[in-house]
């Protein structure tokens, strides 16, 4: 899933279907109250995390700018000749359900398994059915240490069934966690390790990247 110059950045951007197609790292506004770390964002925009098959989790309240930041990273990936696919999780689950009914499930799944950077927005805003959890686990497991995924959510990854625990472990393996300060959180839970991320002092919260390397099962 490395970069390929067989397609132009413009073509890759069209295929990515970013919800904010003009999102760009250079247009991010670093106001003092946002407490975003420009150096860290710029580092991720080099797409080294994709080359290393690492993930990013972006946490923030509604309207905090999660989608813009996700799409800006997606744009940077296209400029670096990586294939990218953006999709809201509810739309992905619906697409997979329709594909199963039309007999093209494996074909559709292959797209999400093979893309260099997969951006999953609105991650787990509602509980999953057993079938949805199975499909999602198949994608996340296939991408483990083979591709990179950006998970954008309002919630910390915690709790759930054995499938959701496995999904969460795969999400957090070799992952950078970015918390936008507008979200009030006290603890980020890892199925293998509990990591406390106190946001009571906002000076330590903005643009906080935490590397997760949980031990294998």
PDB file of C-alpha atoms in Angstrom:
ATOM      1  CA  UNK A   1       0.000   0.000   0.000  1.00  0.00           C
ATOM      2  CA  UNK A   2       2.936   2.320  -0.615  1.00  0.00           C
ATOM      3  CA  UNK A   3       2.883   5.442  -2.781  1.00  0.00           C
ATOM      4  CA  UNK A   4       2.548   5.043  -6.518  1.00  0.00           C
ATOM      5  CA  UNK A   5       3.087   7.692  -9.159  1.00  0.00           C
ATOM      6  CA  UNK A   6       0.927   5.859 -11.692  1.00  0.00           C
ATOM      7  CA  UNK A   7      -1.875   8.339 -10.893  1.00  0.00           C
ATOM      8  CA  UNK A   8      -1.651  12.104 -10.509  1.00  0.00           C
ATOM      9  CA  UNK A   9      -2.468  13.797  -7.180  1.00  0.00           C
ATOM     10  CA  UNK A  10      -5.537  15.377  -8.826  1.00  0.00           C
ATOM     11  CA  UNK A  11      -6.845  11.958  -9.835  1.00  0.00           C
ATOM     12  CA  UNK A  12      -6.133  10.549  -6.384  1.00  0.00           C
ATOM     13  CA  UNK A  13      -8.032  13.475  -4.811  1.00  0.00           C
ATOM     14  CA  UNK A  14     -11.066  12.731  -6.985  1.00  0.00           C
ATOM     15  CA  UNK A  15     -11.003   9.075  -5.998  1.00  0.00           C
ATOM     16  CA  UNK A  16     -10.603   9.946  -2.301  1.00  0.00           C
ATOM     17  CA  UNK A  17     -14.063  11.591  -2.211  1.00  0.00           C
ATOM     18  CA  UNK A  18     -13.066  13.841   0.687  1.00  0.00           C
ATOM     19  CA  UNK A  19     -16.080  15.531   2.277  1.00  0.00           C
ATOM     20  CA  UNK A  20     -14.054  18.781   2.359  1.00  0.00           C
ATOM     21  CA  UNK A  21     -12.124  18.534  -0.917  1.00  0.00           C
ATOM     22  CA  UNK A  22     -10.292  21.840  -0.429  1.00  0.00           C
ATOM     23  CA  UNK A  23      -9.067  21.022   3.098  1.00  0.00           C
ATOM     24  CA  UNK A  24      -5.346  21.695   3.347  1.00  0.00           C
ATOM     25  CA  UNK A  25      -2.730  21.566   6.084  1.00  0.00           C
ATOM     26  CA  UNK A  26      -1.435  25.010   5.099  1.00  0.00           C
ATOM     27  CA  UNK A  27      -4.894  26.537   5.672  1.00  0.00           C
ATOM     28  CA  UNK A  28      -5.313  25.310   9.265  1.00  0.00           C
ATOM     29  CA  UNK A  29      -5.699  28.242  11.665  1.00  0.00           C
ATOM     30  CA  UNK A  30      -3.613  27.941  14.821  1.00  0.00           C
ATOM     31  CA  UNK A  31      -5.497  30.277  17.145  1.00  0.00           C
ATOM     32  CA  UNK A  32      -4.248  30.326  20.724  1.00  0.00           C
ATOM     33  CA  UNK A  33      -7.521  28.968  22.111  1.00  0.00           C
ATOM     34  CA  UNK A  34      -7.348  25.923  19.826  1.00  0.00           C
ATOM     35  CA  UNK A  35      -3.961  24.898  21.253  1.00  0.00           C
ATOM     36  CA  UNK A  36      -3.023  22.962  18.128  1.00  0.00           C
ATOM     37  CA  UNK A  37       0.616  21.980  17.748  1.00  0.00           C
ATOM     38  CA  UNK A  38       1.685  23.100  14.291  1.00  0.00           C
ATOM     39  CA  UNK A  39       4.928  21.124  14.372  1.00  0.00           C
ATOM     40  CA  UNK A  40       3.114  17.866  15.120  1.00  0.00           C
ATOM     41  CA  UNK A  41       0.452  18.411  12.475  1.00  0.00           C
ATOM     42  CA  UNK A  42       3.118  19.329   9.934  1.00  0.00           C
ATOM     43  CA  UNK A  43       5.029  16.170  10.821  1.00  0.00           C
ATOM     44  CA  UNK A  44       1.991  13.968  10.234  1.00  0.00           C
ATOM     45  CA  UNK A  45       1.338  15.769   6.947  1.00  0.00           C
ATOM     46  CA  UNK A  46       4.609  14.327   5.612  1.00  0.00           C
ATOM     47  CA  UNK A  47       2.721  10.995   5.649  1.00  0.00           C
ATOM     48  CA  UNK A  48       5.431   9.117   7.489  1.00  0.00           C
ATOM     49  CA  UNK A  49       2.663   7.480   9.516  1.00  0.00           C
ATOM     50  CA  UNK A  50       1.311   5.926   6.310  1.00  0.00           C
ATOM     51  CA  UNK A  51       4.719   4.612   5.300  1.00  0.00           C
ATOM     52  CA  UNK A  52       4.938   2.981   8.753  1.00  0.00           C
ATOM     53  CA  UNK A  53       1.333   1.667   8.634  1.00  0.00           C
ATOM     54  CA  UNK A  54       0.360   3.627  11.742  1.00  0.00           C
ATOM     55  CA  UNK A  55      -3.129   4.956  12.530  1.00  0.00           C
ATOM     56  CA  UNK A  56      -4.460   8.259  13.837  1.00  0.00           C
ATOM     57  CA  UNK A  57      -7.436   8.719  16.161  1.00  0.00           C
ATOM     58  CA  UNK A  58      -8.868  12.248  16.198  1.00  0.00           C
ATOM     59  CA  UNK A  59     -11.152  13.010  19.148  1.00  0.00           C
ATOM     60  CA  UNK A  60     -13.178  16.188  19.523  1.00  0.00           C
ATOM     61  CA  UNK A  61     -16.654  17.541  20.099  1.00  0.00           C
ATOM     62  CA  UNK A  62     -19.037  18.193  17.231  1.00  0.00           C
ATOM     63  CA  UNK A  63     -17.822  21.219  15.288  1.00  0.00           C
ATOM     64  CA  UNK A  64     -14.282  21.058  16.680  1.00  0.00           C
ATOM     65  CA  UNK A  65     -12.744  20.546  13.243  1.00  0.00           C
ATOM     66  CA  UNK A  66     -12.198  16.776  13.207  1.00  0.00           C
ATOM     67  CA  UNK A  67     -13.478  16.311   9.665  1.00  0.00           C
ATOM     68  CA  UNK A  68     -11.424  19.209   8.299  1.00  0.00           C
ATOM     69  CA  UNK A  69      -8.245  17.899   9.905  1.00  0.00           C
ATOM     70  CA  UNK A  70      -8.943  14.366   8.654  1.00  0.00           C
ATOM     71  CA  UNK A  71      -9.510  15.613   5.112  1.00  0.00           C
ATOM     72  CA  UNK A  72      -6.400  17.804   5.275  1.00  0.00           C
ATOM     73  CA  UNK A  73      -4.346  14.720   6.125  1.00  0.00           C
ATOM     74  CA  UNK A  74      -6.107  12.934   3.263  1.00  0.00           C
ATOM     75  CA  UNK A  75      -5.197  15.749   0.877  1.00  0.00           C
ATOM     76  CA  UNK A  76      -1.569  15.564   2.032  1.00  0.00           C
ATOM     77  CA  UNK A  77      -1.581  11.817   1.366  1.00  0.00           C
ATOM     78  CA  UNK A  78      -2.873  12.343  -2.183  1.00  0.00           C
ATOM     79  CA  UNK A  79      -0.138  14.900  -2.792  1.00  0.00           C
ATOM     80  CA  UNK A  80       2.337  12.227  -1.687  1.00  0.00           C
ATOM     81  CA  UNK A  81       0.838   9.752  -4.189  1.00  0.00           C
ATOM     82  CA  UNK A  82      -1.021   7.564  -1.680  1.00  0.00           C
ATOM     83  CA  UNK A  83      -4.467   6.207  -2.464  1.00  0.00           C
ATOM     84  CA  UNK A  84      -7.060   7.602  -0.058  1.00  0.00           C
ATOM     85  CA  UNK A  85     -10.694   6.855   0.698  1.00  0.00           C
ATOM     86  CA  UNK A  86     -12.913   8.994   2.937  1.00  0.00           C
ATOM     87  CA  UNK A  87     -16.262   7.742   4.191  1.00  0.00           C
ATOM     88  CA  UNK A  88     -18.588   8.260   7.136  1.00  0.00           C
ATOM     89  CA  UNK A  89     -18.917   5.062   9.121  1.00  0.00           C
ATOM     90  CA  UNK A  90     -22.752   5.019   8.810  1.00  0.00           C
ATOM     91  CA  UNK A  91     -22.375   5.257   5.016  1.00  0.00           C
ATOM     92  CA  UNK A  92     -19.770   2.487   4.983  1.00  0.00           C
ATOM     93  CA  UNK A  93     -21.983   0.128   6.954  1.00  0.00           C
ATOM     94  CA  UNK A  94     -24.925   0.877   4.651  1.00  0.00           C
ATOM     95  CA  UNK A  95     -22.750   0.356   1.564  1.00  0.00           C
ATOM     96  CA  UNK A  96     -21.584  -3.025   2.849  1.00  0.00           C
ATOM     97  CA  UNK A  97     -25.151  -4.116   3.625  1.00  0.00           C
ATOM     98  CA  UNK A  98     -26.300  -3.158   0.114  1.00  0.00           C
ATOM     99  CA  UNK A  99     -23.256  -4.832  -1.444  1.00  0.00           C
ATOM    100  CA  UNK A 100     -24.029  -8.075   0.365  1.00  0.00           C
ATOM    101  CA  UNK A 101     -27.563  -8.016  -1.022  1.00  0.00           C
ATOM    102  CA  UNK A 102     -26.308  -7.337  -4.556  1.00  0.00           C
ATOM    103  CA  UNK A 103     -23.667 -10.062  -4.437  1.00  0.00           C
ATOM    104  CA  UNK A 104     -20.685  -7.692  -4.683  1.00  0.00           C
ATOM    105  CA  UNK A 105     -19.689  -7.718  -1.020  1.00  0.00           C
ATOM    106  CA  UNK A 106     -16.155  -9.071  -1.551  1.00  0.00           C
ATOM    107  CA  UNK A 107     -15.471  -6.545  -4.313  1.00  0.00           C
ATOM    108  CA  UNK A 108     -16.515  -3.615  -2.129  1.00  0.00           C
ATOM    109  CA  UNK A 109     -14.626  -4.935   0.886  1.00  0.00           C
ATOM    110  CA  UNK A 110     -11.452  -5.169  -1.197  1.00  0.00           C
ATOM    111  CA  UNK A 111     -11.542  -1.414  -1.845  1.00  0.00           C
ATOM    112  CA  UNK A 112     -11.525  -0.603   1.872  1.00  0.00           C
ATOM    113  CA  UNK A 113      -8.951  -3.257   2.712  1.00  0.00           C
ATOM    114  CA  UNK A 114      -6.421  -2.189   0.073  1.00  0.00           C
ATOM    115  CA  UNK A 115      -6.521   1.630   0.055  1.00  0.00           C
ATOM    116  CA  UNK A 116      -3.365   3.306   1.390  1.00  0.00           C
ATOM    117  CA  UNK A 117      -5.183   5.651   3.793  1.00  0.00           C
ATOM    118  CA  UNK A 118      -8.744   4.989   4.921  1.00  0.00           C
ATOM    119  CA  UNK A 119     -10.510   7.859   6.699  1.00  0.00           C
ATOM    120  CA  UNK A 120     -13.469   6.736   8.817  1.00  0.00           C
ATOM    121  CA  UNK A 121     -15.458   9.752   9.995  1.00  0.00           C
ATOM    122  CA  UNK A 122     -18.258   9.721  12.589  1.00  0.00           C
ATOM    123  CA  UNK A 123     -16.694   6.622  14.120  1.00  0.00           C
ATOM    124  CA  UNK A 124     -19.101   4.590  16.299  1.00  0.00           C
ATOM    125  CA  UNK A 125     -21.631   7.307  17.049  1.00  0.00           C
ATOM    126  CA  UNK A 126     -24.253   4.574  17.470  1.00  0.00           C
ATOM    127  CA  UNK A 127     -23.973   0.927  18.618  1.00  0.00           C
ATOM    128  CA  UNK A 128     -23.207  -1.683  15.946  1.00  0.00           C
ATOM    129  CA  UNK A 129     -25.254  -4.744  15.142  1.00  0.00           C
ATOM    130  CA  UNK A 130     -23.484  -8.101  15.274  1.00  0.00           C
ATOM    131  CA  UNK A 131     -23.267  -8.175  11.466  1.00  0.00           C
ATOM    132  CA  UNK A 132     -21.888  -4.624  11.298  1.00  0.00           C
ATOM    133  CA  UNK A 133     -19.275  -5.393  13.953  1.00  0.00           C
ATOM    134  CA  UNK A 134     -18.199  -8.485  12.005  1.00  0.00           C
ATOM    135  CA  UNK A 135     -17.819  -6.512   8.766  1.00  0.00           C
ATOM    136  CA  UNK A 136     -15.934  -3.704  10.469  1.00  0.00           C
ATOM    137  CA  UNK A 137     -13.591  -6.133  12.195  1.00  0.00           C
ATOM    138  CA  UNK A 138     -12.828  -7.767   8.852  1.00  0.00           C
ATOM    139  CA  UNK A 139     -11.747  -4.414   7.385  1.00  0.00           C
ATOM    140  CA  UNK A 140      -9.739  -3.261  10.389  1.00  0.00           C
ATOM    141  CA  UNK A 141      -8.049  -6.651  10.744  1.00  0.00           C
ATOM    142  CA  UNK A 142      -7.142  -6.792   7.042  1.00  0.00           C
ATOM    143  CA  UNK A 143      -5.547  -3.344   7.302  1.00  0.00           C
ATOM    144  CA  UNK A 144      -3.538  -4.104  10.443  1.00  0.00           C
ATOM    145  CA  UNK A 145       0.142  -3.306   9.768  1.00  0.00           C
ATOM    146  CA  UNK A 146      -0.653  -3.143   6.034  1.00  0.00           C
ATOM    147  CA  UNK A 147      -2.377   0.221   5.694  1.00  0.00           C
ATOM    148  CA  UNK A 148      -3.200   3.330   7.719  1.00  0.00           C
ATOM    149  CA  UNK A 149      -6.569   4.463   9.024  1.00  0.00           C
ATOM    150  CA  UNK A 150      -7.758   7.753  10.487  1.00  0.00           C
ATOM    151  CA  UNK A 151     -10.600   7.286  12.970  1.00  0.00           C
ATOM    152  CA  UNK A 152     -12.525  10.496  13.712  1.00  0.00           C
ATOM    153  CA  UNK A 153     -14.858  10.370  16.702  1.00  0.00           C
ATOM    154  CA  UNK A 154     -16.496  12.176  19.598  1.00  0.00           C
ATOM    155  CA  UNK A 155     -15.897   9.245  21.917  1.00  0.00           C
ATOM    156  CA  UNK A 156     -13.007   7.391  23.494  1.00  0.00           C
ATOM    157  CA  UNK A 157     -12.617   3.729  22.484  1.00  0.00           C
ATOM    158  CA  UNK A 158     -13.848   1.690  25.463  1.00  0.00           C
ATOM    159  CA  UNK A 159     -16.075  -1.223  26.516  1.00  0.00           C
ATOM    160  CA  UNK A 160     -18.042  -3.663  24.408  1.00  0.00           C
ATOM    161  CA  UNK A 161     -18.222  -7.199  23.049  1.00  0.00           C
ATOM    162  CA  UNK A 162     -15.239  -9.428  22.182  1.00  0.00           C
ATOM    163  CA  UNK A 163     -15.447  -8.186  18.573  1.00  0.00           C
ATOM    164  CA  UNK A 164     -15.417  -4.543  19.633  1.00  0.00           C
ATOM    165  CA  UNK A 165     -12.503  -5.211  21.986  1.00  0.00           C
ATOM    166  CA  UNK A 166     -10.579  -6.735  19.080  1.00  0.00           C
ATOM    167  CA  UNK A 167     -11.456  -3.763  16.835  1.00  0.00           C
ATOM    168  CA  UNK A 168     -10.342  -1.381  19.558  1.00  0.00           C
ATOM    169  CA  UNK A 169      -7.046  -3.207  20.055  1.00  0.00           C
ATOM    170  CA  UNK A 170      -6.332  -3.066  16.320  1.00  0.00           C
ATOM    171  CA  UNK A 171      -7.254   0.637  16.273  1.00  0.00           C
ATOM    172  CA  UNK A 172      -4.894   1.480  19.093  1.00  0.00           C
ATOM    173  CA  UNK A 173      -1.941  -0.598  17.962  1.00  0.00           C
ATOM    174  CA  UNK A 174       0.816   1.817  16.936  1.00  0.00           C
ATOM    175  CA  UNK A 175      -1.576   4.759  16.892  1.00  0.00           C
ATOM    176  CA  UNK A 176      -1.255   8.483  17.493  1.00  0.00           C
ATOM    177  CA  UNK A 177      -4.145  10.002  19.435  1.00  0.00           C
ATOM    178  CA  UNK A 178      -4.996  13.627  18.673  1.00  0.00           C
ATOM    179  CA  UNK A 179      -7.382  15.321  21.084  1.00  0.00           C
ATOM    180  CA  UNK A 180      -8.925  18.656  20.124  1.00  0.00           C
ATOM    181  CA  UNK A 181      -9.281  20.590  23.438  1.00  0.00           C
ATOM    182  CA  UNK A 182     -13.022  21.281  23.143  1.00  0.00           C
ATOM    183  CA  UNK A 183     -13.732  17.673  24.108  1.00  0.00           C
ATOM    184  CA  UNK A 184     -13.967  17.014  27.861  1.00  0.00           C
ATOM    185  CA  UNK A 185     -12.275  13.693  28.606  1.00  0.00           C
ATOM    186  CA  UNK A 186     -10.638  12.190  31.665  1.00  0.00           C
ATOM    187  CA  UNK A 187      -9.497   8.761  30.536  1.00  0.00           C
ATOM    188  CA  UNK A 188      -8.637   7.073  27.260  1.00  0.00           C
ATOM    189  CA  UNK A 189      -8.981   3.320  27.692  1.00  0.00           C
ATOM    190  CA  UNK A 190      -6.900   0.713  25.946  1.00  0.00           C
ATOM    191  CA  UNK A 191      -8.025  -2.951  26.139  1.00  0.00           C
ATOM    192  CA  UNK A 192      -4.506  -3.922  27.230  1.00  0.00           C
ATOM    193  CA  UNK A 193      -3.286  -0.805  29.034  1.00  0.00           C
ATOM    194  CA  UNK A 194      -5.161   2.029  30.764  1.00  0.00           C
ATOM    195  CA  UNK A 195      -3.766   5.393  29.707  1.00  0.00           C
ATOM    196  CA  UNK A 196      -4.941   8.470  31.593  1.00  0.00           C
ATOM    197  CA  UNK A 197      -5.062  11.681  29.596  1.00  0.00           C
ATOM    198  CA  UNK A 198      -6.141  14.453  31.929  1.00  0.00           C
ATOM    199  CA  UNK A 199      -7.619  17.405  30.126  1.00  0.00           C
ATOM    200  CA  UNK A 200      -8.321  19.440  33.248  1.00  0.00           C
ATOM    201  CA  UNK A 201      -5.310  21.594  32.365  1.00  0.00           C
ATOM    202  CA  UNK A 202      -5.922  22.700  28.797  1.00  0.00           C
ATOM    203  CA  UNK A 203      -2.284  23.745  28.382  1.00  0.00           C
ATOM    204  CA  UNK A 204      -1.427  20.037  28.266  1.00  0.00           C
ATOM    205  CA  UNK A 205      -4.434  19.002  26.209  1.00  0.00           C
ATOM    206  CA  UNK A 206      -4.210  20.829  22.915  1.00  0.00           C
ATOM    207  CA  UNK A 207      -2.851  18.871  19.994  1.00  0.00           C
ATOM    208  CA  UNK A 208      -1.922  15.989  22.259  1.00  0.00           C
ATOM    209  CA  UNK A 209      -0.488  13.020  20.374  1.00  0.00           C
ATOM    210  CA  UNK A 210      -0.139   9.832  22.457  1.00  0.00           C
ATOM    211  CA  UNK A 211       1.520   6.755  20.972  1.00  0.00           C
ATOM    212  CA  UNK A 212      -0.235   3.483  21.852  1.00  0.00           C
ATOM    213  CA  UNK A 213       1.702   0.235  21.594  1.00  0.00           C
ATOM    214  CA  UNK A 214      -0.394  -2.376  23.441  1.00  0.00           C
ATOM    215  CA  UNK A 215       0.981  -5.843  24.002  1.00  0.00           C
ATOM    216  CA  UNK A 216      -0.385  -8.644  21.763  1.00  0.00           C
ATOM    217  CA  UNK A 217      -3.164 -10.911  23.042  1.00  0.00           C
TER     218      UNK A 217
END
